[in-house]
């Protein structure tokens, strides 16, 4: 069993309130769960409208597949979500 975890630091320049941020994060998390079959949640910076830390996790029997899934999810955010800027990200495989 291979477990992959990814933390993604995000900047949300258009979010002027926590309500704006919740709307963006809810949409982002729903798409990641549906399209990449990963567990996803906001794990830090909940009190800051323009900052978020997203946690992603997946499990499989192949480390390469696990890493590729998480990296694809991050690349999708970078390419498809102009309202969200990826500041930093890190993948850990256990």
mmCIF file of N, CA and C in Angstrom:
data_model
loop_
_atom_site.group_PDB
_atom_site.id
_atom_site.type_symbol
_atom_site.label_atom_id
_atom_site.label_comp_id
_atom_site.label_asym_id
_atom_site.label_seq_id
_atom_site.Cartn_x
_atom_site.Cartn_y
_atom_site.Cartn_z
ATOM 1 N N UNK A 1 0.851 -1.175 0.000
ATOM 2 C CA UNK A 1 0.000 0.000 0.000
ATOM 3 C C UNK A 1 0.892 1.232 0.000
ATOM 4 N N UNK A 2 0.593 2.148 -0.894
ATOM 5 C CA UNK A 2 1.342 3.399 -1.022
ATOM 6 C C UNK A 2 0.387 4.557 -0.755
ATOM 7 N N UNK A 3 0.771 5.428 0.166
ATOM 8 C CA UNK A 3 -0.026 6.608 0.495
ATOM 9 C C UNK A 3 0.718 7.838 -0.008
ATOM 10 N N UNK A 4 0.021 8.699 -0.712
ATOM 11 C CA UNK A 4 0.603 9.949 -1.187
ATOM 12 C C UNK A 4 -0.110 11.131 -0.566
ATOM 13 N N UNK A 5 0.669 12.098 -0.117
ATOM 14 C CA UNK A 5 0.112 13.323 0.457
ATOM 15 C C UNK A 5 0.729 14.515 -0.257
ATOM 16 N N UNK A 6 -0.074 15.523 -0.457
ATOM 17 C CA UNK A 6 0.405 16.729 -1.124
ATOM 18 C C UNK A 6 -0.144 17.944 -0.393
ATOM 19 N N UNK A 7 0.724 18.897 -0.106
ATOM 20 C CA UNK A 7 0.268 20.179 0.427
ATOM 21 C C UNK A 7 0.479 21.218 -0.663
ATOM 22 N N UNK A 8 -0.519 22.064 -0.832
ATOM 23 C CA UNK A 8 -0.486 23.085 -1.871
ATOM 24 C C UNK A 8 -0.805 24.428 -1.215
ATOM 25 N N UNK A 9 0.135 25.359 -1.279
ATOM 26 C CA UNK A 9 -0.102 26.707 -0.773
ATOM 27 C C UNK A 9 -0.664 27.548 -1.904
ATOM 28 N N UNK A 10 -1.788 28.201 -1.610
ATOM 29 C CA UNK A 10 -2.512 28.958 -2.626
ATOM 30 C C UNK A 10 -2.653 30.421 -2.246
ATOM 31 N N UNK A 11 -2.704 31.256 -3.275
ATOM 32 C CA UNK A 11 -3.029 32.674 -3.115
ATOM 33 C C UNK A 11 -4.300 32.920 -3.917
ATOM 34 N N UNK A 12 -5.288 33.539 -3.296
ATOM 35 C CA UNK A 12 -6.567 33.827 -3.934
ATOM 36 C C UNK A 12 -6.709 35.339 -4.047
ATOM 37 N N UNK A 13 -6.166 35.951 -5.099
ATOM 38 C CA UNK A 13 -6.132 37.411 -5.178
ATOM 39 C C UNK A 13 -7.510 38.066 -5.261
ATOM 40 N N UNK A 14 -8.512 37.372 -5.750
ATOM 41 C CA UNK A 14 -9.842 37.971 -5.898
ATOM 42 C C UNK A 14 -10.725 37.839 -4.677
ATOM 43 N N UNK A 15 -10.295 37.092 -3.682
ATOM 44 C CA UNK A 15 -11.114 36.875 -2.485
ATOM 45 C C UNK A 15 -10.981 38.068 -1.547
ATOM 46 N N UNK A 16 -12.068 38.774 -1.374
ATOM 47 C CA UNK A 16 -12.062 39.943 -0.494
ATOM 48 C C UNK A 16 -12.616 39.624 0.887
ATOM 49 N N UNK A 17 -13.237 38.446 1.014
ATOM 50 C CA UNK A 17 -13.821 38.045 2.293
ATOM 51 C C UNK A 17 -13.681 36.539 2.446
ATOM 52 N N UNK A 18 -13.953 36.058 3.641
ATOM 53 C CA UNK A 18 -13.917 34.615 3.857
ATOM 54 C C UNK A 18 -15.027 33.920 3.073
ATOM 55 N N UNK A 19 -16.129 34.630 2.841
ATOM 56 C CA UNK A 19 -17.218 34.082 2.025
ATOM 57 C C UNK A 19 -16.745 33.865 0.588
ATOM 58 N N UNK A 20 -16.018 34.828 0.036
ATOM 59 C CA UNK A 20 -15.443 34.677 -1.308
ATOM 60 C C UNK A 20 -14.506 33.472 -1.354
ATOM 61 N N UNK A 21 -13.667 33.370 -0.338
ATOM 62 C CA UNK A 21 -12.702 32.275 -0.269
ATOM 63 C C UNK A 21 -13.413 30.927 -0.196
ATOM 64 N N UNK A 22 -14.434 30.817 0.647
ATOM 65 C CA UNK A 22 -15.176 29.560 0.783
ATOM 66 C C UNK A 22 -15.772 29.121 -0.548
ATOM 67 N N UNK A 23 -16.280 30.056 -1.291
ATOM 68 C CA UNK A 23 -16.866 29.736 -2.593
ATOM 69 C C UNK A 23 -15.826 29.146 -3.544
ATOM 70 N N UNK A 24 -14.671 29.770 -3.599
ATOM 71 C CA UNK A 24 -13.587 29.292 -4.467
ATOM 72 C C UNK A 24 -13.092 27.937 -4.005
ATOM 73 N N UNK A 25 -12.846 27.795 -2.715
ATOM 74 C CA UNK A 25 -12.297 26.546 -2.187
ATOM 75 C C UNK A 25 -13.289 25.391 -2.320
ATOM 76 N N UNK A 26 -14.563 25.657 -2.103
ATOM 77 C CA UNK A 26 -15.574 24.611 -2.229
ATOM 78 C C UNK A 26 -15.608 24.065 -3.653
ATOM 79 N N UNK A 27 -15.583 24.954 -4.619
ATOM 80 C CA UNK A 27 -15.576 24.554 -6.025
ATOM 81 C C UNK A 27 -14.305 23.786 -6.380
ATOM 82 N N UNK A 28 -13.172 24.289 -5.934
ATOM 83 C CA UNK A 28 -11.881 23.664 -6.221
ATOM 84 C C UNK A 28 -11.813 22.257 -5.627
ATOM 85 N N UNK A 29 -12.178 22.121 -4.372
ATOM 86 C CA UNK A 29 -12.122 20.830 -3.689
ATOM 87 C C UNK A 29 -13.070 19.827 -4.346
ATOM 88 N N UNK A 30 -14.268 20.256 -4.697
ATOM 89 C CA UNK A 30 -15.227 19.352 -5.351
ATOM 90 C C UNK A 30 -14.676 18.832 -6.674
ATOM 91 N N UNK A 31 -14.063 19.718 -7.457
ATOM 92 C CA UNK A 31 -13.521 19.281 -8.742
ATOM 93 C C UNK A 31 -12.352 18.314 -8.547
ATOM 94 N N UNK A 32 -11.477 18.599 -7.622
ATOM 95 C CA UNK A 32 -10.335 17.711 -7.371
ATOM 96 C C UNK A 32 -10.795 16.323 -6.926
ATOM 97 N N UNK A 33 -11.785 16.277 -6.053
ATOM 98 C CA UNK A 33 -12.304 14.987 -5.587
ATOM 99 C C UNK A 33 -12.912 14.189 -6.738
ATOM 100 N N UNK A 34 -13.699 14.868 -7.556
ATOM 101 C CA UNK A 34 -14.396 14.189 -8.644
ATOM 102 C C UNK A 34 -13.450 13.785 -9.775
ATOM 103 N N UNK A 35 -12.562 14.664 -10.178
ATOM 104 C CA UNK A 35 -11.722 14.421 -11.354
ATOM 105 C C UNK A 35 -10.485 13.580 -11.075
ATOM 106 N N UNK A 36 -9.926 13.689 -9.864
ATOM 107 C CA UNK A 36 -8.670 13.008 -9.567
ATOM 108 C C UNK A 36 -8.816 11.918 -8.504
ATOM 109 N N UNK A 37 -10.027 11.748 -7.973
ATOM 110 C CA UNK A 37 -10.293 10.726 -6.964
ATOM 111 C C UNK A 37 -9.316 10.829 -5.788
ATOM 112 N N UNK A 38 -9.148 12.044 -5.287
ATOM 113 C CA UNK A 38 -8.282 12.294 -4.136
ATOM 114 C C UNK A 38 -9.128 12.839 -2.990
ATOM 115 N N UNK A 39 -8.658 12.625 -1.784
ATOM 116 C CA UNK A 39 -9.237 13.304 -0.635
ATOM 117 C C UNK A 39 -8.651 14.713 -0.640
ATOM 118 N N UNK A 40 -9.484 15.700 -0.380
ATOM 119 C CA UNK A 40 -9.018 17.089 -0.430
ATOM 120 C C UNK A 40 -9.700 17.900 0.663
ATOM 121 N N UNK A 41 -8.916 18.787 1.299
ATOM 122 C CA UNK A 41 -9.454 19.649 2.341
ATOM 123 C C UNK A 41 -8.545 20.844 2.532
ATOM 124 N N UNK A 42 -9.140 21.954 2.975
ATOM 125 C CA UNK A 42 -8.338 23.109 3.382
ATOM 126 C C UNK A 42 -7.788 22.792 4.766
ATOM 127 N N UNK A 43 -6.462 22.817 4.912
ATOM 128 C CA UNK A 43 -5.853 22.368 6.163
ATOM 129 C C UNK A 43 -5.183 23.475 6.970
ATOM 130 N N UNK A 44 -5.102 24.693 6.424
ATOM 131 C CA UNK A 44 -4.468 25.781 7.169
ATOM 132 C C UNK A 44 -4.865 27.111 6.541
ATOM 133 N N UNK A 45 -4.600 28.191 7.241
ATOM 134 C CA UNK A 45 -4.863 29.564 6.796
ATOM 135 C C UNK A 45 -6.364 29.845 6.649
ATOM 136 N N UNK A 46 -7.198 29.188 7.450
ATOM 137 C CA UNK A 46 -8.643 29.363 7.320
ATOM 138 C C UNK A 46 -9.116 30.789 7.613
ATOM 139 N N UNK A 47 -8.373 31.550 8.373
ATOM 140 C CA UNK A 47 -8.817 32.888 8.763
ATOM 141 C C UNK A 47 -8.300 34.001 7.858
ATOM 142 N N UNK A 48 -7.652 33.643 6.759
ATOM 143 C CA UNK A 48 -7.080 34.638 5.847
ATOM 144 C C UNK A 48 -7.761 34.533 4.483
ATOM 145 N N UNK A 49 -8.471 35.563 4.041
ATOM 146 C CA UNK A 49 -9.247 35.488 2.803
ATOM 147 C C UNK A 49 -8.426 35.180 1.546
ATOM 148 N N UNK A 50 -7.201 35.640 1.473
ATOM 149 C CA UNK A 50 -6.442 35.473 0.235
ATOM 150 C C UNK A 50 -5.371 34.386 0.313
ATOM 151 N N UNK A 51 -5.403 33.571 1.343
ATOM 152 C CA UNK A 51 -4.394 32.533 1.511
ATOM 153 C C UNK A 51 -5.066 31.233 1.917
ATOM 154 N N UNK A 52 -4.565 30.118 1.381
ATOM 155 C CA UNK A 52 -5.107 28.807 1.748
ATOM 156 C C UNK A 52 -4.013 27.757 1.621
ATOM 157 N N UNK A 53 -4.103 26.741 2.454
ATOM 158 C CA UNK A 53 -3.251 25.565 2.304
ATOM 159 C C UNK A 53 -4.195 24.392 2.096
ATOM 160 N N UNK A 54 -4.008 23.737 0.974
ATOM 161 C CA UNK A 54 -4.841 22.623 0.571
ATOM 162 C C UNK A 54 -4.086 21.327 0.809
ATOM 163 N N UNK A 55 -4.753 20.349 1.376
ATOM 164 C CA UNK A 55 -4.172 19.034 1.558
ATOM 165 C C UNK A 55 -4.848 18.045 0.632
ATOM 166 N N UNK A 56 -4.053 17.261 -0.080
ATOM 167 C CA UNK A 56 -4.563 16.211 -0.958
ATOM 168 C C UNK A 56 -3.957 14.894 -0.517
ATOM 169 N N UNK A 57 -4.717 13.822 -0.638
ATOM 170 C CA UNK A 57 -4.202 12.500 -0.295
ATOM 171 C C UNK A 57 -4.820 11.462 -1.217
ATOM 172 N N UNK A 58 -4.034 10.437 -1.514
ATOM 173 C CA UNK A 58 -4.517 9.318 -2.306
ATOM 174 C C UNK A 58 -3.768 8.063 -1.901
ATOM 175 N N UNK A 59 -4.324 6.935 -2.253
ATOM 176 C CA UNK A 59 -3.720 5.660 -1.899
ATOM 177 C C UNK A 59 -3.805 4.732 -3.107
ATOM 178 N N UNK A 60 -2.755 3.947 -3.312
ATOM 179 C CA UNK A 60 -2.760 2.963 -4.396
ATOM 180 C C UNK A 60 -1.714 1.899 -4.086
ATOM 181 N N UNK A 61 -1.454 1.055 -5.070
ATOM 182 C CA UNK A 61 -0.422 0.039 -4.881
ATOM 183 C C UNK A 61 0.839 0.353 -5.675
ATOM 184 N N UNK A 62 0.900 1.563 -6.255
ATOM 185 C CA UNK A 62 2.034 1.931 -7.103
ATOM 186 C C UNK A 62 2.474 3.356 -6.786
ATOM 187 N N UNK A 63 3.713 3.519 -6.346
ATOM 188 C CA UNK A 63 4.224 4.843 -5.967
ATOM 189 C C UNK A 63 4.225 5.806 -7.147
ATOM 190 N N UNK A 64 4.561 5.329 -8.320
ATOM 191 C CA UNK A 64 4.582 6.194 -9.501
ATOM 192 C C UNK A 64 3.200 6.718 -9.848
ATOM 193 N N UNK A 65 2.208 5.845 -9.778
ATOM 194 C CA UNK A 65 0.831 6.269 -10.054
ATOM 195 C C UNK A 65 0.357 7.283 -9.015
ATOM 196 N N UNK A 66 0.686 7.019 -7.751
ATOM 197 C CA UNK A 66 0.296 7.922 -6.668
ATOM 198 C C UNK A 66 0.889 9.310 -6.882
ATOM 199 N N UNK A 67 2.181 9.364 -7.172
ATOM 200 C CA UNK A 67 2.848 10.652 -7.412
ATOM 201 C C UNK A 67 2.255 11.345 -8.630
ATOM 202 N N UNK A 68 2.037 10.601 -9.702
ATOM 203 C CA UNK A 68 1.495 11.188 -10.940
ATOM 204 C C UNK A 68 0.093 11.757 -10.715
ATOM 205 N N UNK A 69 -0.720 11.080 -9.937
ATOM 206 C CA UNK A 69 -2.073 11.564 -9.648
ATOM 207 C C UNK A 69 -2.027 12.896 -8.922
ATOM 208 N N UNK A 70 -1.209 12.979 -7.884
ATOM 209 C CA UNK A 70 -1.115 14.221 -7.113
ATOM 210 C C UNK A 70 -0.509 15.356 -7.938
ATOM 211 N N UNK A 71 0.521 15.050 -8.709
ATOM 212 C CA UNK A 71 1.125 16.078 -9.548
ATOM 213 C C UNK A 71 0.144 16.566 -10.609
ATOM 214 N N UNK A 72 -0.638 15.665 -11.177
ATOM 215 C CA UNK A 72 -1.644 16.056 -12.170
ATOM 216 C C UNK A 72 -2.684 16.987 -11.558
ATOM 217 N N UNK A 73 -3.067 16.725 -10.324
ATOM 218 C CA UNK A 73 -4.036 17.584 -9.647
ATOM 219 C C UNK A 73 -3.481 18.995 -9.477
ATOM 220 N N UNK A 74 -2.228 19.107 -9.062
ATOM 221 C CA UNK A 74 -1.603 20.429 -8.890
ATOM 222 C C UNK A 74 -1.477 21.130 -10.243
ATOM 223 N N UNK A 75 -1.046 20.412 -11.254
ATOM 224 C CA UNK A 75 -0.909 21.006 -12.596
ATOM 225 C C UNK A 75 -2.259 21.481 -13.126
ATOM 226 N N UNK A 76 -3.319 20.744 -12.803
ATOM 227 C CA UNK A 76 -4.643 21.172 -13.232
ATOM 228 C C UNK A 76 -5.013 22.506 -12.584
ATOM 229 N N UNK A 77 -4.729 22.650 -11.284
ATOM 230 C CA UNK A 77 -5.016 23.916 -10.602
ATOM 231 C C UNK A 77 -4.267 25.049 -11.300
ATOM 232 N N UNK A 78 -2.983 24.833 -11.578
ATOM 233 C CA UNK A 78 -2.170 25.875 -12.224
ATOM 234 C C UNK A 78 -2.705 26.246 -13.602
ATOM 235 N N UNK A 79 -3.149 25.261 -14.356
ATOM 236 C CA UNK A 79 -3.558 25.498 -15.739
ATOM 237 C C UNK A 79 -5.014 25.939 -15.890
ATOM 238 N N UNK A 80 -5.873 25.509 -14.976
ATOM 239 C CA UNK A 80 -7.309 25.676 -15.190
ATOM 240 C C UNK A 80 -8.015 26.631 -14.248
ATOM 241 N N UNK A 81 -7.336 27.104 -13.244
ATOM 242 C CA UNK A 81 -7.983 27.985 -12.269
ATOM 243 C C UNK A 81 -7.269 29.332 -12.203
ATOM 244 N N UNK A 82 -7.639 30.279 -13.074
ATOM 245 C CA UNK A 82 -6.982 31.587 -13.061
ATOM 246 C C UNK A 82 -7.276 32.400 -11.801
ATOM 247 N N UNK A 83 -8.287 31.987 -11.032
ATOM 248 C CA UNK A 83 -8.639 32.696 -9.803
ATOM 249 C C UNK A 83 -7.799 32.238 -8.608
ATOM 250 N N UNK A 84 -6.946 31.224 -8.833
ATOM 251 C CA UNK A 84 -6.123 30.654 -7.765
ATOM 252 C C UNK A 84 -4.679 30.565 -8.251
ATOM 253 N N UNK A 85 -3.760 31.079 -7.449
ATOM 254 C CA UNK A 85 -2.335 30.986 -7.797
ATOM 255 C C UNK A 85 -1.663 29.974 -6.876
ATOM 256 N N UNK A 86 -0.973 29.001 -7.478
ATOM 257 C CA UNK A 86 -0.209 28.040 -6.689
ATOM 258 C C UNK A 86 1.110 28.708 -6.301
ATOM 259 N N UNK A 87 1.333 28.885 -5.015
ATOM 260 C CA UNK A 87 2.540 29.530 -4.504
ATOM 261 C C UNK A 87 3.642 28.489 -4.308
ATOM 262 N N UNK A 88 3.270 27.340 -3.755
ATOM 263 C CA UNK A 88 4.233 26.279 -3.476
ATOM 264 C C UNK A 88 3.463 24.981 -3.315
ATOM 265 N N UNK A 89 4.149 23.859 -3.553
ATOM 266 C CA UNK A 89 3.524 22.555 -3.327
ATOM 267 C C UNK A 89 4.596 21.515 -3.054
ATOM 268 N N UNK A 90 4.184 20.467 -2.346
ATOM 269 C CA UNK A 90 5.123 19.413 -1.962
ATOM 270 C C UNK A 90 4.369 18.090 -1.893
ATOM 271 N N UNK A 91 4.985 17.059 -2.426
ATOM 272 C CA UNK A 91 4.413 15.713 -2.392
ATOM 273 C C UNK A 91 5.291 14.820 -1.512
ATOM 274 N N UNK A 92 4.632 14.029 -0.683
ATOM 275 C CA UNK A 92 5.321 13.029 0.134
ATOM 276 C C UNK A 92 4.660 11.680 -0.144
ATOM 277 N N UNK A 93 5.485 10.671 -0.393
ATOM 278 C CA UNK A 93 5.011 9.321 -0.645
ATOM 279 C C UNK A 93 5.454 8.446 0.534
ATOM 280 N N UNK A 94 4.516 7.745 1.124
ATOM 281 C CA UNK A 94 4.802 6.871 2.268
ATOM 282 C C UNK A 94 4.549 5.426 1.908
#
